[in-house]
PDB file of C-alpha atoms in Angstrom:
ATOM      1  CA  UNK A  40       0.000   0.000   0.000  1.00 71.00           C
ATOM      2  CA  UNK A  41       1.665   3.495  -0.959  1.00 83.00           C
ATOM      3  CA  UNK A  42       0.186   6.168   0.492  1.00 82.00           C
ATOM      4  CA  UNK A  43       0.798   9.691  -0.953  1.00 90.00           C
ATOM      5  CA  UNK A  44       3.036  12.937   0.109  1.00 91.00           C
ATOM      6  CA  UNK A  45      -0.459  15.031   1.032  1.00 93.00           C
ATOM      7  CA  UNK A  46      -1.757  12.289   2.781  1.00 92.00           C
ATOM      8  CA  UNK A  47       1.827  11.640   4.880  1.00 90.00           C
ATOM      9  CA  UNK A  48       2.229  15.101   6.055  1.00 93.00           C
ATOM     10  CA  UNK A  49      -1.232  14.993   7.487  1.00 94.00           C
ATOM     11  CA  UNK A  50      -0.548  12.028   9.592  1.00 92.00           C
ATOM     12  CA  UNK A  51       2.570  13.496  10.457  1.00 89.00           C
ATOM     13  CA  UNK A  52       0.794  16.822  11.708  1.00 93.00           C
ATOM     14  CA  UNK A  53      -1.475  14.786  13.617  1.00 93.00           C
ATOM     15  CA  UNK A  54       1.332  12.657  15.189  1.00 92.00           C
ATOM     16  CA  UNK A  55       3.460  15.973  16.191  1.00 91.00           C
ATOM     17  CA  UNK A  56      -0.259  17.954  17.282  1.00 93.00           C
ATOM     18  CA  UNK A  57      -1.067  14.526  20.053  1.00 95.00           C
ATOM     19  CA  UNK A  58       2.851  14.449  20.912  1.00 93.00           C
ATOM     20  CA  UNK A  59       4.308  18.014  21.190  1.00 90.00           C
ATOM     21  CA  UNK A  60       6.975  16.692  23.638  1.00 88.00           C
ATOM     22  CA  UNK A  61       8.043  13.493  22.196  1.00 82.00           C
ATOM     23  CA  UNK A  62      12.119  13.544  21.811  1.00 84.00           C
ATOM     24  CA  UNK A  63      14.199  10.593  20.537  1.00 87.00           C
ATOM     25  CA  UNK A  64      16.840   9.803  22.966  1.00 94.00           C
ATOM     26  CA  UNK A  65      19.326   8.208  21.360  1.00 97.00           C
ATOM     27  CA  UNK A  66      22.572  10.714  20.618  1.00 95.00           C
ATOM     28  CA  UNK A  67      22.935  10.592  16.713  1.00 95.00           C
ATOM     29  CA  UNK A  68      24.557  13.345  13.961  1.00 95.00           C
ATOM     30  CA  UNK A  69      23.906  11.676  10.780  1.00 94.00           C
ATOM     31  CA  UNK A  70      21.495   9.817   9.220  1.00 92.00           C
ATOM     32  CA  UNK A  71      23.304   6.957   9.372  1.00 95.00           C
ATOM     33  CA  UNK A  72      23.971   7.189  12.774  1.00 96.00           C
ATOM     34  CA  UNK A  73      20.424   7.431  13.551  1.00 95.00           C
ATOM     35  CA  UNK A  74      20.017   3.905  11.376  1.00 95.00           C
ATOM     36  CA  UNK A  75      22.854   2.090  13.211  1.00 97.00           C
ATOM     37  CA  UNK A  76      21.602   3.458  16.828  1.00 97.00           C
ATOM     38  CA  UNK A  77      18.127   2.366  16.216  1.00 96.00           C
ATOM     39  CA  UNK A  78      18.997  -1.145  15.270  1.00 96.00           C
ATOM     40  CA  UNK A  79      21.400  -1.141  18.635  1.00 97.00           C
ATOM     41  CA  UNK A  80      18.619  -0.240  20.585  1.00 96.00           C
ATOM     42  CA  UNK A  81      15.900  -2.803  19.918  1.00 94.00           C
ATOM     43  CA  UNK A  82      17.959  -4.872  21.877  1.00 91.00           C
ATOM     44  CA  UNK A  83      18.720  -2.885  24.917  1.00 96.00           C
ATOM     45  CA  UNK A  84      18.146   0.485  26.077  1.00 96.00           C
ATOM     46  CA  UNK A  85      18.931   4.018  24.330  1.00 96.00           C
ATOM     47  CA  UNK A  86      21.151   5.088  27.206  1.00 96.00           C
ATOM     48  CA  UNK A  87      23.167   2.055  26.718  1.00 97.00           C
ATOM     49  CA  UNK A  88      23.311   2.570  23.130  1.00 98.00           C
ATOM     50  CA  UNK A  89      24.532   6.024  23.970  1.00 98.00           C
ATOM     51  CA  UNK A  90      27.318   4.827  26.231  1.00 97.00           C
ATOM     52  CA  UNK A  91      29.172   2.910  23.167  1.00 97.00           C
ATOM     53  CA  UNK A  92      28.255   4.867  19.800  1.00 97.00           C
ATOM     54  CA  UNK A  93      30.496   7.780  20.735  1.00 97.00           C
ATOM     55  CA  UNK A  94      33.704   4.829  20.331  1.00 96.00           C
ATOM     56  CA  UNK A  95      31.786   3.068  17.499  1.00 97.00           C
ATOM     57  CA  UNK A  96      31.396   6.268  15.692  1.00 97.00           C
ATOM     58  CA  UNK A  97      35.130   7.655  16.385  1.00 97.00           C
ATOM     59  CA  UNK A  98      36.214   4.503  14.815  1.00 97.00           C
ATOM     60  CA  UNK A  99      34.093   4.124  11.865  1.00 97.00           C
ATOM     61  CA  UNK A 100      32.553   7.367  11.044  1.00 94.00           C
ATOM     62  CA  UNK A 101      31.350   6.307   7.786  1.00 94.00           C
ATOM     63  CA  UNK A 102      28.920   3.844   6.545  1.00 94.00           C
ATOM     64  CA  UNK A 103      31.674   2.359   3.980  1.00 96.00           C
ATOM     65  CA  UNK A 104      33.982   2.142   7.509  1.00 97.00           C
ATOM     66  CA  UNK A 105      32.124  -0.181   9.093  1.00 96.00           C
ATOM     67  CA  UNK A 106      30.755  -1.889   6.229  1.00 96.00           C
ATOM     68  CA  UNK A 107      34.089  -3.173   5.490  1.00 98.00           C
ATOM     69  CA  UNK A 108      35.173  -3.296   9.165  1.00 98.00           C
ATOM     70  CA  UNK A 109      35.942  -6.922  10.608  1.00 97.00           C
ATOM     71  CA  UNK A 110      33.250  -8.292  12.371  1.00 97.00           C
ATOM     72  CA  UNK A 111      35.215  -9.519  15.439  1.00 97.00           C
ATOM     73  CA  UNK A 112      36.563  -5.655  15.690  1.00 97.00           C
ATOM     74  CA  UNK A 113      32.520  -4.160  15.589  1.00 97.00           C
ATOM     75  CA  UNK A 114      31.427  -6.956  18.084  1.00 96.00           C
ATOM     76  CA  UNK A 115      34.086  -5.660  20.903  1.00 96.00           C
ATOM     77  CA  UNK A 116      32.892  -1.886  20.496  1.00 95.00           C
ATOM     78  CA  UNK A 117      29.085  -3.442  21.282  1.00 96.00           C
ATOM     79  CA  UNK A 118      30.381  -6.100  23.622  1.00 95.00           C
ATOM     80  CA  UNK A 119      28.738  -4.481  26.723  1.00 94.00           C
ATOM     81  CA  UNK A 120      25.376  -3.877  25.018  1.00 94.00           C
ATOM     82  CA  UNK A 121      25.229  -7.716  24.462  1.00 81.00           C
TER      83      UNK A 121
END
């Protein structure tokens, strides 16, 4: 089902006129930032997510860096999320 641009930014309206307040928590500068720190935090909570994304990020601040990163090398930066 598509829905269309007119019909998206009314639902949108709606969403921000119930939820004036509402305020991601997770600490994020780029889009994919935001992408990697949402995935991180369906399996534990944003604050924890916050504590290791500052290292993550300093060592692979771009999506190709930790796309080709090893794996062994990404799992110890997450290692204390689980």
């Amino acid at each position: 089902m598509r829905i269309g641009k007119e019909r998206l930014r009314k639902v949108l309206a709606l969403i921000a006129e119930m939820f004036p307040e509402a305020k991601g928590e997770l600490d994020w500068e780029t889009p994919f930032q935001l992408l990697i720190a949402v995935i991180l935090s369906a399996q534990t909570t944003d604050k924890a997510v916050n504590k290791v994304t500052p290292a993550l990020w300093a060592k692979y601040p771009e999506i190709e860096d930790l796309a080709s990163a090893n794996v062994t090398d990404v799992e110890n930066c997450l290692r204390t999320i689980g």
